[in-house]
Short mmCIF file of C-alpha atoms in Angstrom, two decimals:
data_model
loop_
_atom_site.label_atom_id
_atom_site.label_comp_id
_atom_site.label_asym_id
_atom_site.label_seq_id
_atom_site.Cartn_x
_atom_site.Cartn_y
_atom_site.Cartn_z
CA UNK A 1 10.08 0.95 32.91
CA UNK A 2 11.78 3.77 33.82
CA UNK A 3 11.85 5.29 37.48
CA UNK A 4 13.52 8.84 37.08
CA UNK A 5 12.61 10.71 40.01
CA UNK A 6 12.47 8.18 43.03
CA UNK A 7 15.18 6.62 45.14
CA UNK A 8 16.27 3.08 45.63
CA UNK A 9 15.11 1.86 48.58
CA UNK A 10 18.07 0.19 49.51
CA UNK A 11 21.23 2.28 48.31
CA UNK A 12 19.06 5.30 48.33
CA UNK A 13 20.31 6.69 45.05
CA UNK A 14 18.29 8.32 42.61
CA UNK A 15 17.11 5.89 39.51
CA UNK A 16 18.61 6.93 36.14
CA UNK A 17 16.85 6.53 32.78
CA UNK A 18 17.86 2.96 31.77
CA UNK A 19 18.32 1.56 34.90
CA UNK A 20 17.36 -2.49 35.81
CA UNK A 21 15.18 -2.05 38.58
CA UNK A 22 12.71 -4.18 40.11
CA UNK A 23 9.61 -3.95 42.86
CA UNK A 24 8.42 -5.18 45.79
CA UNK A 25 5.23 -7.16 45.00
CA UNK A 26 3.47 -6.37 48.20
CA UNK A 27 4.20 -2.94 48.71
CA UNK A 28 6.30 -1.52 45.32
CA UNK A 29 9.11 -0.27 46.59
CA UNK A 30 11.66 0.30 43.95
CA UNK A 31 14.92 -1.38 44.42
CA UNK A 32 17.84 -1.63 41.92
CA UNK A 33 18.10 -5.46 40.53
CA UNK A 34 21.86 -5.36 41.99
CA UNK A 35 21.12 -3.68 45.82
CA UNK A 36 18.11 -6.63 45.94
CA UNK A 37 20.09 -9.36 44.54
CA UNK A 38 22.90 -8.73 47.64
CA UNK A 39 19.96 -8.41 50.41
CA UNK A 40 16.90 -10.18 48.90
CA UNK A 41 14.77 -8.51 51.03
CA UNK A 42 12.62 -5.32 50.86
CA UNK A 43 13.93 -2.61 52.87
CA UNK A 44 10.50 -1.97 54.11
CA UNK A 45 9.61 -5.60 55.36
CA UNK A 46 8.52 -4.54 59.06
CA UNK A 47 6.51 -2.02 57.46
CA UNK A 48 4.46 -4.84 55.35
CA UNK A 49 2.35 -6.23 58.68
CA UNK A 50 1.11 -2.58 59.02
CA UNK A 51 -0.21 -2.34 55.22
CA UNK A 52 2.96 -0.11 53.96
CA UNK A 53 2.47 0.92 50.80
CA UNK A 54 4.93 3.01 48.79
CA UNK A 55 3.27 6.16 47.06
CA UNK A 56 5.93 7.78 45.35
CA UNK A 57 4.56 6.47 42.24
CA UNK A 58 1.55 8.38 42.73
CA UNK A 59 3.66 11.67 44.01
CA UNK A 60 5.61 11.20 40.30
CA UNK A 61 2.18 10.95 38.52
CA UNK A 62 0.38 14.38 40.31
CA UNK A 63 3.96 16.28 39.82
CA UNK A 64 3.31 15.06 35.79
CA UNK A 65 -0.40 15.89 35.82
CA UNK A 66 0.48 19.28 37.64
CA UNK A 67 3.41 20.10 35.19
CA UNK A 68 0.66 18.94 32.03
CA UNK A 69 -2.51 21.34 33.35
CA UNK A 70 0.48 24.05 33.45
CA UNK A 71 1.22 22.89 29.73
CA UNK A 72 -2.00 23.56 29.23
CA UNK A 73 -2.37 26.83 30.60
CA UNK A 74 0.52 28.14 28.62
CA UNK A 75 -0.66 26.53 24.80
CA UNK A 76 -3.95 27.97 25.42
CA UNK A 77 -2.39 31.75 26.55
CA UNK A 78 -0.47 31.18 23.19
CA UNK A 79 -3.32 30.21 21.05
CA UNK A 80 -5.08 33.45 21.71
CA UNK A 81 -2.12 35.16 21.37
CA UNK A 82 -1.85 33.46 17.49
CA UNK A 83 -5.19 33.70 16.94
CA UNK A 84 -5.26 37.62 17.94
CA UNK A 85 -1.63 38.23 15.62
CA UNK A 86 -3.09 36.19 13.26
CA UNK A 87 -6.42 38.48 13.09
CA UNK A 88 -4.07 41.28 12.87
CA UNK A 89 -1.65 40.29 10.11
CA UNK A 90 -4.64 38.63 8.25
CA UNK A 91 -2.43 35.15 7.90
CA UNK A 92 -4.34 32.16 8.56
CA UNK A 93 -3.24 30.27 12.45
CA UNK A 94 -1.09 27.03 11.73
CA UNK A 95 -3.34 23.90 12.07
CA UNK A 96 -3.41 22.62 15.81
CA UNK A 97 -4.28 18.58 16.55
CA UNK A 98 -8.00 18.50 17.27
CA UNK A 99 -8.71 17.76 21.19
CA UNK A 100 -8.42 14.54 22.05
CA UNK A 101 -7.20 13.90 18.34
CA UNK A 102 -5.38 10.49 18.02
CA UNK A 103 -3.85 9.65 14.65
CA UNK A 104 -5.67 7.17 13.41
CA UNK A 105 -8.06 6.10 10.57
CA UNK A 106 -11.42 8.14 11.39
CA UNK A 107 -14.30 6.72 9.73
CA UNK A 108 -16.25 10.29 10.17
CA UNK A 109 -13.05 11.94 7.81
CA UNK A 110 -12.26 14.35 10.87
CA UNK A 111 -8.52 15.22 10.36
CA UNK A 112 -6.70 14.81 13.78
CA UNK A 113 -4.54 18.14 12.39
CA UNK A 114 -6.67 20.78 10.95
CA UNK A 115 -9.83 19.40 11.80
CA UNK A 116 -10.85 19.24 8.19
CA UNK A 117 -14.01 17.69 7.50
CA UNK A 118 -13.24 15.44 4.38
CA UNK A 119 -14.60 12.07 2.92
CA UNK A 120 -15.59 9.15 5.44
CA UNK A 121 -12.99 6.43 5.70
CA UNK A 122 -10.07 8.48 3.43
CA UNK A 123 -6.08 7.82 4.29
CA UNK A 124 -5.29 11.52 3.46
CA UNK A 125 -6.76 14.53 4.93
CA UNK A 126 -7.98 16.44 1.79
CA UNK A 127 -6.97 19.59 2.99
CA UNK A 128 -3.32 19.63 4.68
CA UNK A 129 -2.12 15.97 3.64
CA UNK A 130 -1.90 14.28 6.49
CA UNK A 131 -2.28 10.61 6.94
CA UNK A 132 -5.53 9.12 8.57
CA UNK A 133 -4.16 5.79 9.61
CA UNK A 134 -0.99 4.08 10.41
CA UNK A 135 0.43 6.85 12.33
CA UNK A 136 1.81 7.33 16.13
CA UNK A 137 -0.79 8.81 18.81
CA UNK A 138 -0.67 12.20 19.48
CA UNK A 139 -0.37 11.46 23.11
CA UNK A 140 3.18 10.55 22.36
CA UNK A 141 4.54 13.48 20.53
CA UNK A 142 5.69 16.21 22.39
CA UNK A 143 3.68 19.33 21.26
CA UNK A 144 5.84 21.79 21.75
CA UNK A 145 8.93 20.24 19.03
CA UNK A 146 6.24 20.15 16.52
CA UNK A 147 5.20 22.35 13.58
CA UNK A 148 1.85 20.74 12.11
CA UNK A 149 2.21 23.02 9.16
CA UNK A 150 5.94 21.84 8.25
CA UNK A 151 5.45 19.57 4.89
CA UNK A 152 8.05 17.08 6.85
CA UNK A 153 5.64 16.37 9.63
CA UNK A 154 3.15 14.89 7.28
CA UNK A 155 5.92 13.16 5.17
CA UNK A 156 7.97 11.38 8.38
CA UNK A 157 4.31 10.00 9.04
CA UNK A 158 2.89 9.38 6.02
CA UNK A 159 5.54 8.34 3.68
CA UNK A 160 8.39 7.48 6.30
CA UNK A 161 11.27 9.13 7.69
CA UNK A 162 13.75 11.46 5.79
CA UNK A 163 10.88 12.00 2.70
CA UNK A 164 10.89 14.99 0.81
CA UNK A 165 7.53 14.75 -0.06
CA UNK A 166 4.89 17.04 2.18
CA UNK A 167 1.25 17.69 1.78
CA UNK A 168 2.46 21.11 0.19
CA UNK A 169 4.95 19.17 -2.54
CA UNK A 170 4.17 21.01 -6.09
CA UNK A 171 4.02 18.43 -8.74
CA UNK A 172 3.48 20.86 -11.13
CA UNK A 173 1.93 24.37 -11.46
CA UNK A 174 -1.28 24.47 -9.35
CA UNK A 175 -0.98 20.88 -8.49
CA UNK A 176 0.19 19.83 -5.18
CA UNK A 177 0.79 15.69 -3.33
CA UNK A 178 -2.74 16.86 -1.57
CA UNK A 179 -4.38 17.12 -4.25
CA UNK A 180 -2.65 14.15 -5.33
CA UNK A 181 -3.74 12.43 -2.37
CA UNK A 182 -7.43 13.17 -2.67
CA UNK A 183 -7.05 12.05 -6.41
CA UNK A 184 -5.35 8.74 -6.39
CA UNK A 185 -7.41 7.53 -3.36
CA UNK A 186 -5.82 3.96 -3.28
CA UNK A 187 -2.08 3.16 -2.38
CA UNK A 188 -1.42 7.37 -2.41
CA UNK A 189 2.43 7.00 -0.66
CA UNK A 190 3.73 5.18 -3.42
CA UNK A 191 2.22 7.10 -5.99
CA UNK A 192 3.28 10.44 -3.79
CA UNK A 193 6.39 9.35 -3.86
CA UNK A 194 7.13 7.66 -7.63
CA UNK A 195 5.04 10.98 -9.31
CA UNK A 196 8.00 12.75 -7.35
CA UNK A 197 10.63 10.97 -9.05
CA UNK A 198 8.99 11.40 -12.56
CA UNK A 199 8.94 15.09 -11.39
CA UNK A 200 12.89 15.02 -10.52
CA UNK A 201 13.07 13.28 -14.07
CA UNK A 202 13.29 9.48 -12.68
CA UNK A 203 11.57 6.94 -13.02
CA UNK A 204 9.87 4.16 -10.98
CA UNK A 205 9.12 0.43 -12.30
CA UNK A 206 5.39 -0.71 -12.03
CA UNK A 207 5.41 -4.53 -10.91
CA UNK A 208 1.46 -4.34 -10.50
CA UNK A 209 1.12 -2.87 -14.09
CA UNK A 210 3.78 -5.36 -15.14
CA UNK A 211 1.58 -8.41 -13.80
CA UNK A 212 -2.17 -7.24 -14.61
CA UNK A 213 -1.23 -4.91 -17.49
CA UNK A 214 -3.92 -3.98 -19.24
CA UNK A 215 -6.43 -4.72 -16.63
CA UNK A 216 -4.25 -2.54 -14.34
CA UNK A 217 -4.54 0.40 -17.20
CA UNK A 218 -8.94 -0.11 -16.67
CA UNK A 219 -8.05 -0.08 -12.36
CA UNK A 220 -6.66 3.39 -13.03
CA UNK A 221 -9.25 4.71 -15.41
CA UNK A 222 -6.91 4.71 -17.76
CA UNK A 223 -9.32 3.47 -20.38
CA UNK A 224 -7.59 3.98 -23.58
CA UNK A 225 -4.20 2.34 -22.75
CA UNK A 226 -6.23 -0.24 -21.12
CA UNK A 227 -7.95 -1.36 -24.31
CA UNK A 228 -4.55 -1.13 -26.31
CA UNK A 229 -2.84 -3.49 -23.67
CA UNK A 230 -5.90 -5.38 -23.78
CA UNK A 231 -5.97 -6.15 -26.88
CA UNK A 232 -2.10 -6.55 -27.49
CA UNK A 233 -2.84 -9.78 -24.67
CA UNK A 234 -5.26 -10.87 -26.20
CA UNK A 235 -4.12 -11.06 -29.83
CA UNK A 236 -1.00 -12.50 -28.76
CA UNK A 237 -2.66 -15.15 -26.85
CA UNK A 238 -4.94 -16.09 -29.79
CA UNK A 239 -1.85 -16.34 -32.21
CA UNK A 240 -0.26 -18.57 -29.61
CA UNK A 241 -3.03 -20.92 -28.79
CA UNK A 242 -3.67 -20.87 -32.63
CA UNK A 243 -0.11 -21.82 -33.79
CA UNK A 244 0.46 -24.41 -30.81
CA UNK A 245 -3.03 -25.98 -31.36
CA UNK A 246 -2.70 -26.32 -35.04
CA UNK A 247 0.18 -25.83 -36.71
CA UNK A 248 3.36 -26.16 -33.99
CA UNK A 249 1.71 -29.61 -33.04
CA UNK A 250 1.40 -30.84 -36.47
CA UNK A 251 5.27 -30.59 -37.34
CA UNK A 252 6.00 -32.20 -33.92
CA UNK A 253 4.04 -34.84 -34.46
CA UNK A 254 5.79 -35.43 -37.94
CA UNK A 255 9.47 -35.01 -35.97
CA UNK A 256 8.40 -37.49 -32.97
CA UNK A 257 7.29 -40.21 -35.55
CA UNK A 258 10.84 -39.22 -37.99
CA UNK A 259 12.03 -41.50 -34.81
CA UNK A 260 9.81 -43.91 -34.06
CA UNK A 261 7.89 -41.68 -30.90
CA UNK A 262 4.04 -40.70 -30.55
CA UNK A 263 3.06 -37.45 -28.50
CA UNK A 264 2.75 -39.48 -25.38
CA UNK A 265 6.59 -39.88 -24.95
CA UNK A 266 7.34 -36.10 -25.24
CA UNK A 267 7.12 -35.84 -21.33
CA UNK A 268 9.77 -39.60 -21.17
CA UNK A 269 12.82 -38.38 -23.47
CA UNK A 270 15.88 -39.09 -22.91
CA UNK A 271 19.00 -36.59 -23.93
CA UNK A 272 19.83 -38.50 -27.14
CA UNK A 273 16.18 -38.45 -28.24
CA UNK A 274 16.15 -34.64 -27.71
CA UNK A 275 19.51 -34.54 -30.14
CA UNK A 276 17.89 -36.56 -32.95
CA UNK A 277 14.93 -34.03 -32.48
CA UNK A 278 17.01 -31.19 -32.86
CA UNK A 279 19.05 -32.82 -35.94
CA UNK A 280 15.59 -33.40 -37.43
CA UNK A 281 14.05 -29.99 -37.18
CA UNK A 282 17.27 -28.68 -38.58
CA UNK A 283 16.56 -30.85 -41.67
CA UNK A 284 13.07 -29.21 -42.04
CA UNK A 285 11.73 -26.37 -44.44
CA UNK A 286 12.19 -22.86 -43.14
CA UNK A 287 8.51 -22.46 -43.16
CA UNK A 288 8.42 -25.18 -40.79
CA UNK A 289 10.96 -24.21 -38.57
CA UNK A 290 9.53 -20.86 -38.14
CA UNK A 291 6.40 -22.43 -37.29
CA UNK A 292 7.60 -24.65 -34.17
CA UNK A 293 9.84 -21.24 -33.19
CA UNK A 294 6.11 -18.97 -33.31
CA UNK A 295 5.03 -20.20 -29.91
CA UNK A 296 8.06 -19.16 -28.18
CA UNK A 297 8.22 -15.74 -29.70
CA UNK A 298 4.92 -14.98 -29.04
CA UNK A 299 5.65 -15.54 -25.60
CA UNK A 300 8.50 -13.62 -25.33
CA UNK A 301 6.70 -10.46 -27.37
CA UNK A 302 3.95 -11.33 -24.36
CA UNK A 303 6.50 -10.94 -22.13
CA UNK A 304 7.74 -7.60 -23.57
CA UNK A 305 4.27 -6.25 -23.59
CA UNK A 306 4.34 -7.06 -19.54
CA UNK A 307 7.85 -5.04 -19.41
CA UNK A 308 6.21 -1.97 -21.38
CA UNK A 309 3.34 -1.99 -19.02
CA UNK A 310 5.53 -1.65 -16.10
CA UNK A 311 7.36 0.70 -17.30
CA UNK A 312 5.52 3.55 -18.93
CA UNK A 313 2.56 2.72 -16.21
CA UNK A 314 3.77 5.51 -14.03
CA UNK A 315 4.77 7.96 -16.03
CA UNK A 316 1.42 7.01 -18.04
CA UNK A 317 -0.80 7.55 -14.75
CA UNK A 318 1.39 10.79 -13.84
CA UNK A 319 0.03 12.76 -16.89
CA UNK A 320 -3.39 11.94 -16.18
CA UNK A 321 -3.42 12.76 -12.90
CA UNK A 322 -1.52 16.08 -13.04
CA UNK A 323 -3.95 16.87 -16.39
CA UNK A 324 -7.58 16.03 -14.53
CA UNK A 325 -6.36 17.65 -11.29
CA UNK A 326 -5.95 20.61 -13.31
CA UNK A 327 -8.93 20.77 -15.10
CA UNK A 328 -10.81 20.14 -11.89
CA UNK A 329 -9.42 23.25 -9.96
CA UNK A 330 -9.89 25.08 -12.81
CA UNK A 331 -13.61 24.48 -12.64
CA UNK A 332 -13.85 24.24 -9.35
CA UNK A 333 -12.01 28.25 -9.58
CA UNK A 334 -14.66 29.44 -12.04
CA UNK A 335 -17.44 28.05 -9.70
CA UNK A 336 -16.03 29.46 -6.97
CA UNK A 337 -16.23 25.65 -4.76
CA UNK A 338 -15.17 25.54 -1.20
CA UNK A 339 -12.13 23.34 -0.81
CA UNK A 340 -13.60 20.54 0.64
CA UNK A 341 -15.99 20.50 -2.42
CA UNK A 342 -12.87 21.06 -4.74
CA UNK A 343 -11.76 17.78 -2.49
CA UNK A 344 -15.19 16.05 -3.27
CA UNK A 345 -14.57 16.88 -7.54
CA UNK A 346 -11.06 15.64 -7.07
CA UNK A 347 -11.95 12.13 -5.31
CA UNK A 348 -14.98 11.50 -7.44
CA UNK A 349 -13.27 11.99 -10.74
CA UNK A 350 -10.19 9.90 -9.41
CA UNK A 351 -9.68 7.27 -7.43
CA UNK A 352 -10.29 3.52 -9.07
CA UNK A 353 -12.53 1.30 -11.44
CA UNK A 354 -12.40 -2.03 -9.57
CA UNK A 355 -15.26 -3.01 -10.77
CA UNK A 356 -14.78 -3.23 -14.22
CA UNK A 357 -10.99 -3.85 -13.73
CA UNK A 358 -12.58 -7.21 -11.98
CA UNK A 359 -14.81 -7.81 -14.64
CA UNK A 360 -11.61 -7.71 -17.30
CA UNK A 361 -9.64 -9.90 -15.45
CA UNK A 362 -11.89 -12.49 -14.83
CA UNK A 363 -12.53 -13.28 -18.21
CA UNK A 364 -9.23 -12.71 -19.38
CA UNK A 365 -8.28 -15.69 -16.68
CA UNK A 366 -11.20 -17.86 -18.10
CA UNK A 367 -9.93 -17.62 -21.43
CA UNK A 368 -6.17 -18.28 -20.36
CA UNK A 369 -7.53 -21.32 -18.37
CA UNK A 370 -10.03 -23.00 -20.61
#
């Protein structure tokens, strides 16, 4: 720890931040590690017998508390002086941390920032963006060197350092990453941060749309492209399983016995059995040929179809998003709704289907593995 402000006891020179310093353990004197190495002894050792115990610690820790309640003082002259210019000029205050506020995920939906009463248990706040969870106490950021209201205080936070996406980010006309945020509901900094790049005309690979596919589509709500992905796997699968099973098996059969084998030595042969394989389907009809080559191009079009997910999953979910946002402002406008129940709208008609997402994948993984 650091002990700017107090003396070593032995050299008597002030500590500086960064300094190796160590302690008496009976009465805490501060020492530097060298001064105590060359005298290992506490420079108040006659003192110990009559209960010496050094206080500057505590002198440090009133001068702090004194400086703090002056702190204090000053914020709360300024906050009536914002709140009175902001009465005059009719602009709304900036959002101050809620007392006692510590950044962290509230199960009551309080936002630490504005104070915003949103959803129970959300990671954004659904009115100024900022991140319920995962984020550094409020205790340890210095008030006065920050601007709640800057977009880059909830991006450094929420999205990590040197983002260029705030809670204020326009997406597109009307739509901002807040109400993005409120939307999306699940894994909102990636999607904050890819529907930015589709904005800035880039675009951003989908790995869990690449491995789940069409069952990721149903996870998003995106029901339509979820039954077309859907049923893409599982026609490709059938065709598979139905040319391996009863037609690709067949022909092998008839090229293991055109030397001498039996299915049961597939998984035993040698290189010069494979050659005499490969001579043998060369010598077969076309028909044939194509027939022991289906499997393997139905796996590589399944294969494609797990590319194409991934990539237009985004983009894909982007459109959506931006479209329903839209259409539930613009309802929430004509009904003249609060913003925290524009907020409500937004979260009930976004967010996720994991429940029939499950129900999708598990039978697509009993069919794959019976």
């Amino acid at each position: 720890m650091d002990f700017i402000g107090l003396e070593c006891g032995i050299c008597g020179k002030e500590f500086e931040k960064g300094d190796d310093a160590v302690v008496c353990p009976e009465c805490g004197t501060p020492m530097h590690r060298s001064c105590y190495n060359e005298t290992r002894i506490c420079p108040n050792f006659e003192l110990h017998k009559e209960g010496f115990v050094f206080d500057g610690f505590d002198q440090i820790k009133k001068e702090a508390q004194r400086k703090a309640d002056k702190y204090a003082d000053d914020e709360e002259d300024d906050e009536e002086e914002e709140e009175e210019e902001g009465d005059r000029t009719g602009l709304p205050r900036r959002p101050q941390p809620a007392e006692g506020a510590v950044f962290e995920k509230r199960a009551d939906g309080v936002c630490p920032i504005c104070g915003n009463h949103g959803r129970p248990g959300a990671n954004f706040c659904d009115n100024c963006g900022t991140r319920l969870s995962n984020v550094t106490a409020a205790s340890n950021l210095d008030p006065s060197k920050v601007d709640y209201s800057d977009p880059k205080f909830f991006a450094s936070y929420a999205l990590g350092q040197g983002s260029d996406v705030g809670a204020g980010t326009v997406y597109e006309e009307n739509v901002t990453a807040g109400d993005v945020a409120c939307y999306v509901a699940v894994n909102t900094p990636y999607y904050l941060l890819a529907f930015k790049r589709i904005k800035d005309g880039r675009g951003k690979f989908n790995f869990s749309a690449a491995v789940f596919s069409g069952v990721w589509f149903l996870y998003r709500k995106l029901y339509r492209f979820g039954a077309l992905f859907l049923s893409l796997e599982a026609l490709l699968y059938a065709l598979n399983v139905y040319f391996t099973q009863n037609l690709s098996m067949n022909v092998m059969e008839k090229l293991l016995s055109s030397i001498g084998l039996t299915m049961s030595s597939v998984s035993t042969l040698t290189m010069e059995q494979y050659l005499q394989l490969s001579q043998q389907l060369q010598k077969l009809p076309i028909g044939e040929q194509l027939i022991m080559m289906a499997p393997t191009f139905l796996l590589l079009l399944q294969i494609a179809v797990m590319v194409v997910s991934g990539a237009v999953a985004n983009k894909l979910y982007y459109r959506k998003c931006i479209k329903s946002i839209k259409e539930v402002k613009e309802n929430a406008s004509e009904k003249m709704m609060t913003r925290s129940e524009t907020s409500q709208s937004l979260y009930l008609s976004g967010g996720v289907n994991a429940i029939l997402a499950g129900v999708f994948g598990l039978i697509y993984l009993f069919l794959m593995f019976t």
